Coordinates of C-alpha atoms in Angstrom, one line a residue:
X127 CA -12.0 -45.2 -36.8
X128 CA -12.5 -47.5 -33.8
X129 CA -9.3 -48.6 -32.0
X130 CA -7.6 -52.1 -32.9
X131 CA -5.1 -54.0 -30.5
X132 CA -1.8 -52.8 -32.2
X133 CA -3.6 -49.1 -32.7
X134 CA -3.5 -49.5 -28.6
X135 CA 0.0 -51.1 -28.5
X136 CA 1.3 -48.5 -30.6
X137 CA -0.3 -44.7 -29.4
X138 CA 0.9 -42.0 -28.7
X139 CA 0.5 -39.6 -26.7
X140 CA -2.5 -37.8 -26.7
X141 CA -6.5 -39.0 -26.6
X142 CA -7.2 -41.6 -28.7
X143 CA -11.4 -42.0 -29.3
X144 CA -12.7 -45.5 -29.7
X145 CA -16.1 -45.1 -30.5
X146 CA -19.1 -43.9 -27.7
X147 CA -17.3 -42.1 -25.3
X148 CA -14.5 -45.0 -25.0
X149 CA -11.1 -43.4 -25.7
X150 CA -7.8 -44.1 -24.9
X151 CA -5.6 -41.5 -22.8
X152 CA -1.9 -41.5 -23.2
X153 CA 0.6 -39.3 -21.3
X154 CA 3.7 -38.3 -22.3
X155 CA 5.5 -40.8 -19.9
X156 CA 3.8 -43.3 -22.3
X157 CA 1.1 -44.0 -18.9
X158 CA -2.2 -45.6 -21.0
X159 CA -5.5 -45.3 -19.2
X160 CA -9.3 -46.3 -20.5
X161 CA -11.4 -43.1 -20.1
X162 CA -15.6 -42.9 -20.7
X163 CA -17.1 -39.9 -21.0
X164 CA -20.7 -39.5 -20.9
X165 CA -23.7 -37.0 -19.8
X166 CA -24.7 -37.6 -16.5
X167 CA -27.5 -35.4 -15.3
X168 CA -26.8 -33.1 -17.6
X169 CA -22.9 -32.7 -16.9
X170 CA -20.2 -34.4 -18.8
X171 CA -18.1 -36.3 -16.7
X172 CA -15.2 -38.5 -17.5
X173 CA -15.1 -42.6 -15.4
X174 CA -11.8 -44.0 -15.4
X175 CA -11.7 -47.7 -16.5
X176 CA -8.1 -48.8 -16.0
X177 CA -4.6 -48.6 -17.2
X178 CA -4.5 -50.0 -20.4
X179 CA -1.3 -52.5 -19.3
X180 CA -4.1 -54.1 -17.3
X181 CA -7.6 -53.6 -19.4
X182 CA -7.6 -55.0 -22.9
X183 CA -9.5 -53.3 -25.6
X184 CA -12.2 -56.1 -25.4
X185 CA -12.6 -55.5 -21.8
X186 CA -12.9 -51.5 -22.0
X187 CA -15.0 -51.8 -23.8
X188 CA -17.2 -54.9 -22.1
X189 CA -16.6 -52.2 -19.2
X190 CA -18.1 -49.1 -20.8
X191 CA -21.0 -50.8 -21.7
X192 CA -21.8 -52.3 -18.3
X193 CA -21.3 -48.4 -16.7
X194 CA -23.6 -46.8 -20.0
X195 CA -26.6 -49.4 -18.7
X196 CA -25.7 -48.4 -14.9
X197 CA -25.8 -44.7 -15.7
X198 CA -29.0 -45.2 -17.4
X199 CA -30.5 -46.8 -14.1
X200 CA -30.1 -43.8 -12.3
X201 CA -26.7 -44.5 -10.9
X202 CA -23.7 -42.1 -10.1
X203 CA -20.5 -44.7 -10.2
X204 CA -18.2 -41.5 -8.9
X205 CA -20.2 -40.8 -5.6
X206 CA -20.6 -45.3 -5.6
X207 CA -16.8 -44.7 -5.6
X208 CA -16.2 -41.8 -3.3
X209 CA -18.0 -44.2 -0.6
X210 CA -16.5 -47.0 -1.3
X211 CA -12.8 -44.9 -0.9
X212 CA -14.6 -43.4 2.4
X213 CA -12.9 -45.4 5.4
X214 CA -17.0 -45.8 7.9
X215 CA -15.4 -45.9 11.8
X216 CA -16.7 -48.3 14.1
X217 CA -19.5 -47.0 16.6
X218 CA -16.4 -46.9 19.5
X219 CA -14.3 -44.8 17.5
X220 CA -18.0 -42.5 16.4
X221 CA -18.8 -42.2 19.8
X222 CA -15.5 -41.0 21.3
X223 CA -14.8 -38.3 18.6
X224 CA -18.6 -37.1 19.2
X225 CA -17.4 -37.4 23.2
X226 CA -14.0 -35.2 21.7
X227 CA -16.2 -32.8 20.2
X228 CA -18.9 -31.9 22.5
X229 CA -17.1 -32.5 26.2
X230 CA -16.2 -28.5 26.3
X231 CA -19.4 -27.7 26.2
X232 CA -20.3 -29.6 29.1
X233 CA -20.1 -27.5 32.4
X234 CA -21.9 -30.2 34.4
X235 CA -19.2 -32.7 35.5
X236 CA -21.9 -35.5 35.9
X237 CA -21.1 -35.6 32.0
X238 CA -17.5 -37.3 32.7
X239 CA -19.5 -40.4 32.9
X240 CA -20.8 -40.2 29.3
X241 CA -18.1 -42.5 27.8
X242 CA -17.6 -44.6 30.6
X243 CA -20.8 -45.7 30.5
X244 CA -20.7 -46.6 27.0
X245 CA -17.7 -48.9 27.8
X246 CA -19.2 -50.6 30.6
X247 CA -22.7 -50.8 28.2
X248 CA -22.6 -50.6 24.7
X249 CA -19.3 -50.7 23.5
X250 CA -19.1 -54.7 24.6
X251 CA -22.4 -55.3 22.0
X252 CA -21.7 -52.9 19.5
X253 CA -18.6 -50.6 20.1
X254 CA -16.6 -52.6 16.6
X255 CA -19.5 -52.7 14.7
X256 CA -19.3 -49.9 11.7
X257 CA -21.6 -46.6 12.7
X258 CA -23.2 -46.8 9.8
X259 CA -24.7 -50.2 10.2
X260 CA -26.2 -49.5 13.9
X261 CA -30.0 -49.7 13.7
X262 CA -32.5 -49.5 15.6
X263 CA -32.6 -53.2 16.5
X264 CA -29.0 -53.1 17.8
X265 CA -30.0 -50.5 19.8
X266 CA -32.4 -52.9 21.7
X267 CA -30.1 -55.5 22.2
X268 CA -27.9 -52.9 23.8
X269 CA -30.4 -51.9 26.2
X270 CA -32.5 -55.0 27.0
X271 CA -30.3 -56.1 29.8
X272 CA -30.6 -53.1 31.8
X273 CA -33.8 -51.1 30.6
X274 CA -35.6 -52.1 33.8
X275 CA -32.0 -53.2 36.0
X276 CA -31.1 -49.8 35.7
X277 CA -33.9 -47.2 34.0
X278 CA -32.4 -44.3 34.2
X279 CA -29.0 -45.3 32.8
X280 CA -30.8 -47.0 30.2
X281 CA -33.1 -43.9 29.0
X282 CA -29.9 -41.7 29.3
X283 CA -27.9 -44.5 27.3
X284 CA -31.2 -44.2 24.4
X285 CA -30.5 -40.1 24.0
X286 CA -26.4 -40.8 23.7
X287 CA -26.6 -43.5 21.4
X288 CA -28.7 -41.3 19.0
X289 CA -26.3 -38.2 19.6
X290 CA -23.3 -40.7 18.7
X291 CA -25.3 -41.4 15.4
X292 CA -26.3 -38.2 14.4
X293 CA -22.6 -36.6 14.7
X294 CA -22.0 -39.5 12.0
X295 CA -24.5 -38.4 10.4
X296 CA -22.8 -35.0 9.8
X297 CA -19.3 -36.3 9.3
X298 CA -21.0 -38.0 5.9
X299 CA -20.3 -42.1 7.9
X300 CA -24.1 -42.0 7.8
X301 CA -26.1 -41.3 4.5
X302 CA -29.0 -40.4 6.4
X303 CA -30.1 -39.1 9.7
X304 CA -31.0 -42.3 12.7
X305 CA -34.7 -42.7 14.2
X306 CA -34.6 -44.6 17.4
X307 CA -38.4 -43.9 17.7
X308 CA -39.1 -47.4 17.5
X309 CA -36.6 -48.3 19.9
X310 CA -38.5 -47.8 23.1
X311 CA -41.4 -50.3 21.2
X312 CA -39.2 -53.1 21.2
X313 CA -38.8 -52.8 25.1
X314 CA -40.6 -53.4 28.3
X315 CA -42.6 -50.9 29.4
X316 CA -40.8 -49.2 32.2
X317 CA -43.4 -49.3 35.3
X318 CA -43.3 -47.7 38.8
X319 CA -43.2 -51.4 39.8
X320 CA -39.9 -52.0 37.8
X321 CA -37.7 -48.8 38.6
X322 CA -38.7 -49.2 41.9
X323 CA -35.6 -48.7 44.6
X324 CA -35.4 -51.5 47.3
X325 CA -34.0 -50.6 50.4
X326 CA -32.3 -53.1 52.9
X327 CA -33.9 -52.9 56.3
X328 CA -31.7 -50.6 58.3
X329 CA -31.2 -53.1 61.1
X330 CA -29.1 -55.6 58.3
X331 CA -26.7 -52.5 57.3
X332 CA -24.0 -53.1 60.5
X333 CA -23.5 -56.3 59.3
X334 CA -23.3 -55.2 55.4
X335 CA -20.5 -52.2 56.8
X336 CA -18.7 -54.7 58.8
X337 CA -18.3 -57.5 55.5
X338 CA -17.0 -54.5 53.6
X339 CA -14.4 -53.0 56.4
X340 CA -13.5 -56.4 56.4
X341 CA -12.8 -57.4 52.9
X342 CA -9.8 -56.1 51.2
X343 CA -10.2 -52.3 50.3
X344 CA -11.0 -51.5 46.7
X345 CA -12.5 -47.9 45.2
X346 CA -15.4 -49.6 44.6
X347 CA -15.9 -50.7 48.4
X348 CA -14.8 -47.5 49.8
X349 CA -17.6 -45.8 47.5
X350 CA -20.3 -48.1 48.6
X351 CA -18.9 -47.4 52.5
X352 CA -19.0 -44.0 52.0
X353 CA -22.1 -43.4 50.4
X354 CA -23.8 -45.3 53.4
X355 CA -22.6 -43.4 55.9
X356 CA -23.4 -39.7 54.4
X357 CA -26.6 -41.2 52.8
X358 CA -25.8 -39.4 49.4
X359 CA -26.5 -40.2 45.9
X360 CA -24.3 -42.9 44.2
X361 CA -23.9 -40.2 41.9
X362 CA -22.9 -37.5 44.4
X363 CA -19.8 -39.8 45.6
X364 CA -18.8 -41.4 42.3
X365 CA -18.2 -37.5 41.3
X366 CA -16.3 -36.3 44.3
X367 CA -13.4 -34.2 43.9
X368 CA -11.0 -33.5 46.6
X369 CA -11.4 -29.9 46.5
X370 CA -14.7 -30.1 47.7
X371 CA -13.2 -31.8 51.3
X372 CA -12.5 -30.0 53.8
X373 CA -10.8 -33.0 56.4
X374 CA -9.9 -30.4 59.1
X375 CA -13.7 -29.6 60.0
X376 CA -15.1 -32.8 58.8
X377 CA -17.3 -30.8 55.8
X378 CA -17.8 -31.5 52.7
X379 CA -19.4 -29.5 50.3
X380 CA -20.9 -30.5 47.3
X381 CA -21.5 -27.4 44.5
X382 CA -25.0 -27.5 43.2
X383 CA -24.5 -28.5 39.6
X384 CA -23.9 -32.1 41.4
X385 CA -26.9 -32.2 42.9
X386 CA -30.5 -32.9 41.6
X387 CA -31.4 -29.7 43.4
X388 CA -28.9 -28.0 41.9
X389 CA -28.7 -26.4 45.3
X390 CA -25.4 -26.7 47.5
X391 CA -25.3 -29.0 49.9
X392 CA -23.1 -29.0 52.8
X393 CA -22.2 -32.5 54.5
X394 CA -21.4 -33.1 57.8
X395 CA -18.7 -35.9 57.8
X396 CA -18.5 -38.2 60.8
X397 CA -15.2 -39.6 62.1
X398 CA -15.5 -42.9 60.0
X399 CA -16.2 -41.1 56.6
X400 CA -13.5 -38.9 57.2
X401 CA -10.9 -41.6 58.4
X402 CA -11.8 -43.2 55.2
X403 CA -11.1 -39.8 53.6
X404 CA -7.7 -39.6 54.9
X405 CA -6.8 -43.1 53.8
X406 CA -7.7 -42.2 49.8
X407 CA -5.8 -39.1 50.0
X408 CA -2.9 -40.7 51.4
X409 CA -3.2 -43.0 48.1
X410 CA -4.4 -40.3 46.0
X411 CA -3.1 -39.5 42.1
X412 CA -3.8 -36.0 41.8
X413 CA -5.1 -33.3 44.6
X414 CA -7.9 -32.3 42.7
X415 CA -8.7 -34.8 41.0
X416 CA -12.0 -37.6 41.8
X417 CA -11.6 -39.0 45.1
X418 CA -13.2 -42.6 44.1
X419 CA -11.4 -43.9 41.1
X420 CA -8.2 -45.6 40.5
X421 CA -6.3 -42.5 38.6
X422 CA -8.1 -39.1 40.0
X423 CA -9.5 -38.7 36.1
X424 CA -12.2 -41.7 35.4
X425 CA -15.1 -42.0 37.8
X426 CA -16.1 -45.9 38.4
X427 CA -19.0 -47.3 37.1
X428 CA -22.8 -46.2 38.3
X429 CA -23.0 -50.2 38.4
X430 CA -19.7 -51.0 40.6
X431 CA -21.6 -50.0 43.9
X432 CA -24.5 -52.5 42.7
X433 CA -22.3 -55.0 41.7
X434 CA -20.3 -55.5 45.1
X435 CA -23.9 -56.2 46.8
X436 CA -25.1 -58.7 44.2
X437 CA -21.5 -60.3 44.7
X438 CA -22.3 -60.8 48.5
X439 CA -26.0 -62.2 47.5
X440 CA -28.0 -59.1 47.9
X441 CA -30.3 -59.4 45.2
X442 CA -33.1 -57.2 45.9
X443 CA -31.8 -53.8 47.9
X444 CA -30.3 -50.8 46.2
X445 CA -27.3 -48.3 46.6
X446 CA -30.1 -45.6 46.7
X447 CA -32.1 -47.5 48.5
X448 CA -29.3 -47.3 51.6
X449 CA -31.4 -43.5 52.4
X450 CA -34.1 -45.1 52.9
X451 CA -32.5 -47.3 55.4
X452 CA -31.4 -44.3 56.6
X453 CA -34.5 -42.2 56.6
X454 CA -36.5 -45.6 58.7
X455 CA -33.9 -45.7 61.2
X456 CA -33.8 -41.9 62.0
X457 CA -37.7 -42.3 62.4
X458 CA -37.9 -45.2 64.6
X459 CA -34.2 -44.9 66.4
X460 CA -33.6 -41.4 67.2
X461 CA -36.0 -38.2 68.4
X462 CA -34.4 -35.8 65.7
X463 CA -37.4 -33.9 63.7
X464 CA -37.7 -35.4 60.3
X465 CA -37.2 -31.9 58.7
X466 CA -33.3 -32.3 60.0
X467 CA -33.1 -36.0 58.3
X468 CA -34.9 -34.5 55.2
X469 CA -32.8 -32.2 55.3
X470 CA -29.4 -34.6 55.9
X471 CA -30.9 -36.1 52.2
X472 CA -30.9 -32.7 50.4
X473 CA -34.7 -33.1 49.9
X474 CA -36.3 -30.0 49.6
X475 CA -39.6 -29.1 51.3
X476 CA -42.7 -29.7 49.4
X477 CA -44.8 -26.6 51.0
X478 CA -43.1 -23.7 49.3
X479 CA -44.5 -21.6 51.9
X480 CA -42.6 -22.9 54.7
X481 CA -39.3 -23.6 52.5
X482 CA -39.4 -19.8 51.9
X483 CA -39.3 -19.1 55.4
X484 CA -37.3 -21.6 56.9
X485 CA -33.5 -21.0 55.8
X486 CA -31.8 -22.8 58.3
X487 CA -29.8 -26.1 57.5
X488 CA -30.0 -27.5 60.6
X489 CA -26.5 -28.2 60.1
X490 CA -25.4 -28.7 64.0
X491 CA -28.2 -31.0 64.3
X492 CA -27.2 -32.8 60.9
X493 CA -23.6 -33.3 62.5
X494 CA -24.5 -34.6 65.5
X495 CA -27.2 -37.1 63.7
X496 CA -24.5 -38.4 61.5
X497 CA -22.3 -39.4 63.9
X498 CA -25.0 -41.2 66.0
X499 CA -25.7 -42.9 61.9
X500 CA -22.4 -43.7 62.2
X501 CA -22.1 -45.3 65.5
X502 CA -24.9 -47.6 64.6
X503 CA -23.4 -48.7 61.4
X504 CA -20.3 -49.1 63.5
X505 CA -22.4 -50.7 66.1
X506 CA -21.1 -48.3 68.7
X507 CA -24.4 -47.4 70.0

């Protein structure tokens, strides 16, 4: 017989069936709950529908009817459930975990700057938003303001953003897997034209090293500094550790995993690079820790360098445009071969034939070419 109000008010303990599937459970503590069991998918599963102190009979059973017609659409209210229990983290918190959990495997220390540059790109757009609502047209909002400011950080930004959403993927935030395919359609096309590295003519950089000796020190000037006067990679200096100094012989030697040869390459240091040197490590957190960066752990941003020259006006040049400056003036102020200012740049030799056969470094020669750099930039000449 079906259940009346005072049948419910009175039970005992035990199941009580309503009619359909609806019945009413009671525990020995005297605990009442609404219980409806039904075949789903050919498996009989019980769906909780309240504690009878708060669900009426009327309402059970105005409950089990809405879940029968639910079922019968094809839906599963326990996994509806399960997901709506699941706590989805924000694309910040996705991303550092996947960071967390892939970091170890990561032998090339470039890879320290894979969360910093989500911070300084993507977490400002979309770093609270929850993972599993990051699409592919948040992903272009993300990158439009630097897909053709910055190319290479952008394209390297695309692959990490879709790393970040496939490790949700697999920790169940993400029902399915992410396609940025269509990403790269809702950008600019990224022409020789627009990646294009501007250098400043080399007779303007005195007066660029003097406004920066000038201005109060920061990490980011010293970086800038000190990547013009050894002509390196922004790269190469934004990932300098102090082990790699040696201040006593003015060397410093940069392993080849650092470099895009992944060759070593030994540097000269000239007296003002190494002054500067000896300055940090007077100031330094850590002795083995990065040499540019405010605690010896987080490496400054690939756009800090950049940012200092747009500060002072410079619109067009580049920080990797500075070799260039430096490759023009070696031509046109100094009778060193350009093999020895190739070489100063870690450029390899495009005939393979005579790379094989010439194995010097020209190091002397690099030493005594920096300093006369250095002089200039000084205006010491």
């Amino acid at each position: 017989m079906a259940l009346t109000a005072l049948k419910v008010k009175n039970a005992k303990p035990g199941r009580h069936v309503d009619g359909r599937g609806l019945c009413l459970l009671v525990k020995e503590s005297g605990a009442a709950t609404w219980v409806l069991r039904m075949q789903h998918k050919g498996r009989r599963r019980d769906y909780g529908l309240g504690s009878a102190l708060d669900v009426s009979l009327a309402e059970a059973r105005e409950a089990a009817t809405a879940l029968r017609s639910k079922v019968r659409a094809g839906a599963d209210p326990v996994a509806e459930r399960r997901k709506a229990r699941k706590v989805i983290p924000s694309f910040e918190t996705a991303a550092r975990d996947c960071y967390d959990a892939l970091k170890e495997g990561w032998k090339n220390r470039r890879y320290a700057n894979w969360i910093s540059s989500f911070e300084n790109h993507v977490f400002p757009h979309i770093g609270t938003k929850p993972v599993d609502q990051v699409d592919s047209a948040c992903v272009v909002t993300v990158l439009s303001p630097i897909w053709l400011e910055i190319p290479e950080t952008a394209r390297r930004l695309l692959q990490r953003i879709g790393a970040v959403l496939d490790f949700a993927h697999i920790k169940g935030w993400r029902a399915e897997e992410a396609s940025l395919r269509s990403v790269r359609k809702g950008l600019p096309r990224q022409t020789a034209k627009a990646v294009h590295l501007e250098a400043m003519p080399f007779a303007e950089v005195p007066a660029l090293m003097a406004q920066l000796a000038a201005a109060s020190p920061t990490t980011g000037r010293d970086a800038l500094r000190f990547t013009i006067y050894n002509a390196v990679r922004s790269n190469e200096t934004r990932f300098a550790v102090w082990p790699e100094f040696d201040l006593e012989k003015a060397v410093w030697t940069i392993p080849g995993e650092r470099m895009k040869a992944r060759e070593t390459h030994v540097v000269p240091l000239s007296p003002p690079a190494v002054a500067l040197l000896r300055r940090r490590w007077n100031e330094r957190t850590s002795d083995d820790g990065l040499v540019f960066s405010a605690n010896g752990e987080k490496p400054i941003s690939d756009m800090t360098m950049t940012k200092l020259l747009r500060n002072d006006g410079i619109t067009s040049a580049t920080v990797h445009g500075f070799r260039s400056s430096f490759t023009d003036w070696a031509a046109e102020k100094t009778d060193f071969p350009k093999e020895v200012a190739d070489k100063a740049l870690a450029h390899k030799l495009s005939n393979q034939v005579e790379a094989a056969y010439r194995r010097t470094d020209f190091f002397d020669k690099r030493r005594d070419l920096m300093i006369l750099w250095a002089n200039f930039l000084e205006k010491r000449e």
